Amino acid sequence: QVQLQESGGGLAQAGGSLRLSCDASRSTIPINAMAWYRQTPGKERELVAYFGSPPSPTYADSVKGRFTVSRDKTRRLLYLQMNNLQPEDTAVYYCNARTSWGDKWGQGTQVTVSS
């Protein structure tokens, strides 16, 4: 079951940029917070960026200064602007929404960064 839908992944060169989008518009369940995670085979899924109120948006140390998360509550969209991409950013990126009915997840979008 696809509860959230990510898009915008693809191939980029080191130093390039991509913008990921997460669409939660198919559901009208109130969302308390949203976040971006990423996962590489053999590693646990890690939190990349969190958007809640409060606190202000927070980021993993590895992406601070390069990634920016934003949210459009009216359209139920979450974005992740990724600048100065590096090969270590290569992963499947997942959108997460925390609701009163539990966590919702997308199926992921692949981001590949070449040297």
XYZ file of N, CA and C in Angstrom:
345
model
N 0.837 -1.182 0.000
C 0.000 0.000 0.000
C 0.882 1.245 0.000
N 0.687 2.098 -0.983
C 1.435 3.342 -1.072
C 0.646 4.425 -0.345
N 1.201 4.904 0.762
C 0.538 5.931 1.549
C 1.095 7.321 1.263
N 2.384 7.371 0.913
C 3.044 8.587 0.476
C 3.778 8.276 -0.818
N 3.988 9.285 -1.643
C 4.654 9.058 -2.915
C 5.788 10.059 -3.103
N 7.011 9.539 -3.185
C 8.185 10.367 -3.419
C 8.459 10.484 -4.917
N 9.091 11.580 -5.292
C 9.514 11.778 -6.667
C 10.708 12.726 -6.679
N 11.382 12.808 -7.808
C 12.484 13.740 -7.966
C 13.860 13.125 -7.893
N 13.942 11.845 -7.570
C 15.235 11.197 -7.530
C 15.804 11.013 -8.921
N 17.071 10.648 -8.975
C 17.725 10.448 -10.251
C 19.226 10.442 -10.106
N 19.903 10.720 -11.208
C 21.357 10.709 -11.258
C 21.881 12.138 -11.288
N 22.863 12.410 -10.443
C 23.502 13.717 -10.403
C 25.008 13.545 -10.274
N 25.743 14.542 -10.714
C 27.185 14.560 -10.523
C 27.527 15.222 -9.194
N 28.680 14.883 -8.657
C 29.136 15.528 -7.433
C 29.121 17.040 -7.604
N 28.557 17.721 -6.612
C 28.408 19.161 -6.677
C 27.091 19.624 -7.258
N 26.317 18.702 -7.813
C 25.039 19.035 -8.405
C 23.920 19.090 -7.385
N 22.692 19.277 -7.892
C 21.523 19.440 -7.028
C 20.352 18.610 -7.528
N 19.510 18.211 -6.595
C 18.244 17.562 -6.878
C 17.227 18.053 -5.860
N 15.944 18.015 -6.229
C 14.882 18.333 -5.291
C 13.896 17.180 -5.241
N 13.722 16.620 -4.060
C 12.778 15.543 -3.843
C 11.442 16.102 -3.371
N 10.354 15.434 -3.772
C 9.020 15.812 -3.343
C 8.320 14.613 -2.732
N 7.481 14.863 -1.751
C 6.673 13.835 -1.105
C 5.231 14.295 -1.124
N 4.361 13.493 -1.718
C 2.952 13.831 -1.882
C 2.107 13.015 -0.910
N 1.448 13.696 0.014
C 0.558 13.051 0.973
C -0.897 13.426 0.735
N -1.217 13.916 -0.455
C -2.536 14.471 -0.730
C -3.641 13.431 -0.858
N -3.311 12.155 -1.019
C -4.355 11.133 -1.137
C -5.073 10.903 0.183
N -4.482 11.304 1.279
C -5.059 11.145 2.603
C -5.357 12.509 3.206
N -6.396 12.566 4.034
C -6.734 13.795 4.748
C -6.457 13.670 6.241
N -5.813 12.600 6.660
C -5.470 12.409 8.068
C -4.511 13.507 8.516
N -4.785 14.150 9.652
C -3.873 15.192 10.127
C -2.468 14.651 10.328
N -1.487 15.424 9.880
C -0.083 15.052 9.986
C 0.571 15.889 11.074
N 1.209 15.219 12.018
C 1.857 15.906 13.127
C 3.269 16.373 12.776
N 3.966 15.584 11.980
C 5.326 15.920 11.585
C 5.687 15.087 10.369
N 6.673 15.544 9.624
C 7.155 14.804 8.468
C 8.677 14.778 8.490
N 9.239 13.814 7.782
C 10.685 13.654 7.783
C 11.142 12.927 6.528
N 12.418 13.092 6.222
C 13.083 12.344 5.163
C 14.096 11.391 5.783
N 14.078 10.159 5.326
C 15.059 9.152 5.696
C 15.761 8.663 4.442
N 16.905 8.010 4.619
C 17.569 7.366 3.496
C 18.186 6.057 3.949
N 18.374 5.151 2.979
C 18.897 3.840 3.305
C 19.741 3.299 2.160
N 20.885 2.733 2.516
C 21.781 2.053 1.594
C 21.797 0.576 1.966
N 21.836 -0.340 0.994
C 21.878 -1.764 1.330
C 22.970 -2.080 2.340
N 22.612 -2.834 3.372
C 23.554 -3.194 4.410
C 23.632 -2.218 5.563
N 22.927 -1.105 5.462
C 22.920 -0.109 6.523
C 21.489 0.145 6.985
N 21.360 0.591 8.229
C 20.049 0.927 8.754
C 19.554 2.231 8.147
N 18.242 2.345 8.083
C 17.645 3.572 7.605
C 17.986 4.709 8.565
N 18.447 5.836 8.037
C 18.865 6.943 8.866
C 18.016 8.184 8.601
N 17.811 8.957 9.648
C 17.075 10.202 9.537
C 17.955 11.255 8.884
N 17.426 11.897 7.847
C 18.154 12.927 7.118
C 17.688 14.318 7.521
N 16.381 14.535 7.539
C 15.815 15.839 7.852
C 14.443 15.657 8.479
N 14.142 16.488 9.456
C 12.889 16.407 10.204
C 12.208 17.759 10.174
N 10.881 17.759 9.948
C 10.110 18.993 9.914
C 8.941 18.860 10.872
N 8.986 19.621 11.963
C 7.925 19.629 12.949
C 7.797 20.998 13.572
N 6.805 21.146 14.440
C 6.591 22.421 15.108
C 6.088 22.189 16.519
N 6.873 22.601 17.531
C 8.331 22.793 17.462
C 9.049 21.448 17.431
N 10.287 21.431 17.185
C 11.264 22.499 16.957
C 11.351 22.902 15.500
N 12.279 23.776 15.187
C 12.580 24.137 13.814
C 13.138 22.932 13.078
N 13.115 22.953 11.755
C 13.657 21.822 10.995
C 15.067 21.460 11.439
N 15.321 20.174 11.539
C 16.626 19.687 11.949
C 17.182 18.746 10.895
N 18.522 18.589 10.914
C 19.204 17.828 9.881
C 20.279 16.939 10.483
N 20.548 15.843 9.803
C 21.697 15.035 10.160
C 22.974 15.842 9.935
N 23.986 15.592 10.755
C 25.237 16.334 10.629
C 25.831 16.219 9.229
N 25.643 15.082 8.603
C 26.253 14.835 7.303
C 25.678 15.692 6.181
N 24.483 16.274 6.392
C 23.848 17.057 5.333
C 23.643 18.515 5.709
N 24.005 18.909 6.918
C 23.826 20.294 7.346
C 24.572 21.248 6.414
N 23.876 22.313 6.049
C 24.460 23.296 5.153
C 24.298 22.965 3.689
N 23.859 21.756 3.371
C 23.687 21.335 1.984
C 22.234 21.016 1.633
N 21.482 20.466 2.580
C 20.093 20.076 2.343
C 19.153 21.027 3.064
N 17.982 21.269 2.474
C 16.959 22.098 3.080
C 15.607 21.415 2.949
N 14.904 21.248 4.066
C 13.582 20.638 4.053
C 12.526 21.735 4.191
N 11.426 21.606 3.461
C 10.330 22.554 3.546
C 9.017 21.812 3.389
N 7.929 22.440 3.840
C 6.629 21.787 3.821
C 5.556 22.750 3.363
N 4.669 22.259 2.510
C 3.485 22.975 2.080
C 2.300 22.253 2.715
N 1.809 22.781 3.832
C 0.739 22.110 4.566
C -0.567 22.088 3.785
N -0.867 23.157 3.065
C -2.113 23.241 2.319
C -2.200 22.161 1.247
N -1.108 21.975 0.514
C -1.070 20.976 -0.555
C -0.576 19.620 -0.075
N -0.240 19.514 1.205
C 0.228 18.278 1.813
C 1.450 17.724 1.064
N 2.439 18.587 0.913
C 3.678 18.243 0.230
C 4.879 18.517 1.128
N 5.889 17.705 1.008
C 7.157 17.886 1.690
C 8.265 17.860 0.649
N 9.222 18.759 0.775
C 10.311 18.851 -0.178
C 11.655 18.669 0.516
N 12.625 18.210 -0.243
C 14.002 18.160 0.218
C 14.881 18.682 -0.905
N 15.409 19.885 -0.723
C 16.344 20.464 -1.677
C 17.745 20.010 -1.305
N 18.407 19.328 -2.217
C 19.726 18.771 -1.972
C 20.729 19.465 -2.876
N 21.647 20.203 -2.267
C 22.686 20.917 -3.001
C 24.055 20.340 -2.672
N 25.012 20.611 -3.551
C 26.377 20.119 -3.374
C 26.388 18.626 -3.050
N 25.698 17.867 -3.871
C 25.596 16.425 -3.641
C 26.960 15.754 -3.718
N 27.128 14.729 -2.909
C 28.358 13.955 -2.847
C 28.042 12.484 -3.044
N 29.013 11.683 -3.496
C 28.755 10.251 -3.714
C 28.181 9.545 -2.489
N 28.571 9.956 -1.296
C 28.057 9.324 -0.092
C 26.584 9.617 0.161
N 25.987 10.525 -0.608
C 24.558 10.778 -0.518
C 23.740 9.754 -1.294
N 24.392 8.906 -2.056
C 23.699 7.879 -2.824
C 22.926 6.956 -1.890
N 21.625 6.824 -2.127
C 20.760 6.015 -1.277
C 19.346 6.054 -1.839
N 18.477 5.234 -1.263
C 17.049 5.353 -1.498
C 16.496 6.278 -0.422
N 15.795 7.306 -0.843
C 15.248 8.284 0.081
C 13.763 8.030 0.298
N 13.347 8.024 1.568
C 11.978 7.730 1.955
C 11.353 8.910 2.691
N 10.096 9.160 2.403
C 9.320 10.164 3.114
C 8.544 9.497 4.243
N 8.468 10.172 5.375
C 7.743 9.678 6.536
C 6.797 10.755 7.055
N 5.577 10.354 7.405
C 4.607 11.251 8.016
C 4.100 10.618 9.293
N 4.155 11.384 10.370
C 3.691 10.896 11.665
C 2.294 11.422 11.926
N 1.335 10.493 12.070
C -0.071 10.832 12.252
C -0.614 10.112 13.470
N -1.860 10.470 13.843
C -2.513 9.799 14.959
C -2.838 8.346 14.633
N -2.798 7.981 13.356
C -3.050 6.619 12.922
C -1.760 5.844 12.703
N -0.647 6.390 13.139
C 0.636 5.745 12.989
C 1.485 6.381 11.905
N 2.682 5.839 11.734
C 3.607 6.347 10.727
C 3.201 5.906 9.341
N 3.337 6.811 8.385
C 3.077 6.531 6.983
C 4.384 6.645 6.214
N 4.557 5.778 5.220
C 5.797 5.725 4.448
C 5.522 5.672 2.962
N 6.443 6.231 2.196
C 6.433 6.066 0.757
C 7.272 4.869 0.356
N 7.314 4.577 -0.940
C 8.079 3.437 -1.433
C 9.527 3.784 -1.746
N 9.873 5.049 -1.679
C 11.248 5.476 -1.859
C 11.561 5.939 -3.265
N 12.572 6.782 -3.373
C 13.073 7.236 -4.664
C 14.599 7.176 -4.637
N 15.186 6.627 -5.699
C 16.626 6.407 -5.753
C 17.359 7.686 -6.119
N 18.397 7.991 -5.352
C 19.308 9.088 -5.653
C 20.699 8.504 -5.834
N 21.306 8.767 -6.982
C 22.648 8.278 -7.273
C 23.535 9.457 -7.644
N 24.665 9.576 -6.966
C 25.594 10.676 -7.198
C 26.916 10.097 -7.682
N 27.358 10.521 -8.843
C 28.605 10.041 -9.422
C 29.749 10.984 -9.079
N 30.971 10.440 -9.114
C 32.155 11.240 -8.839
C 32.538 12.099 -10.028
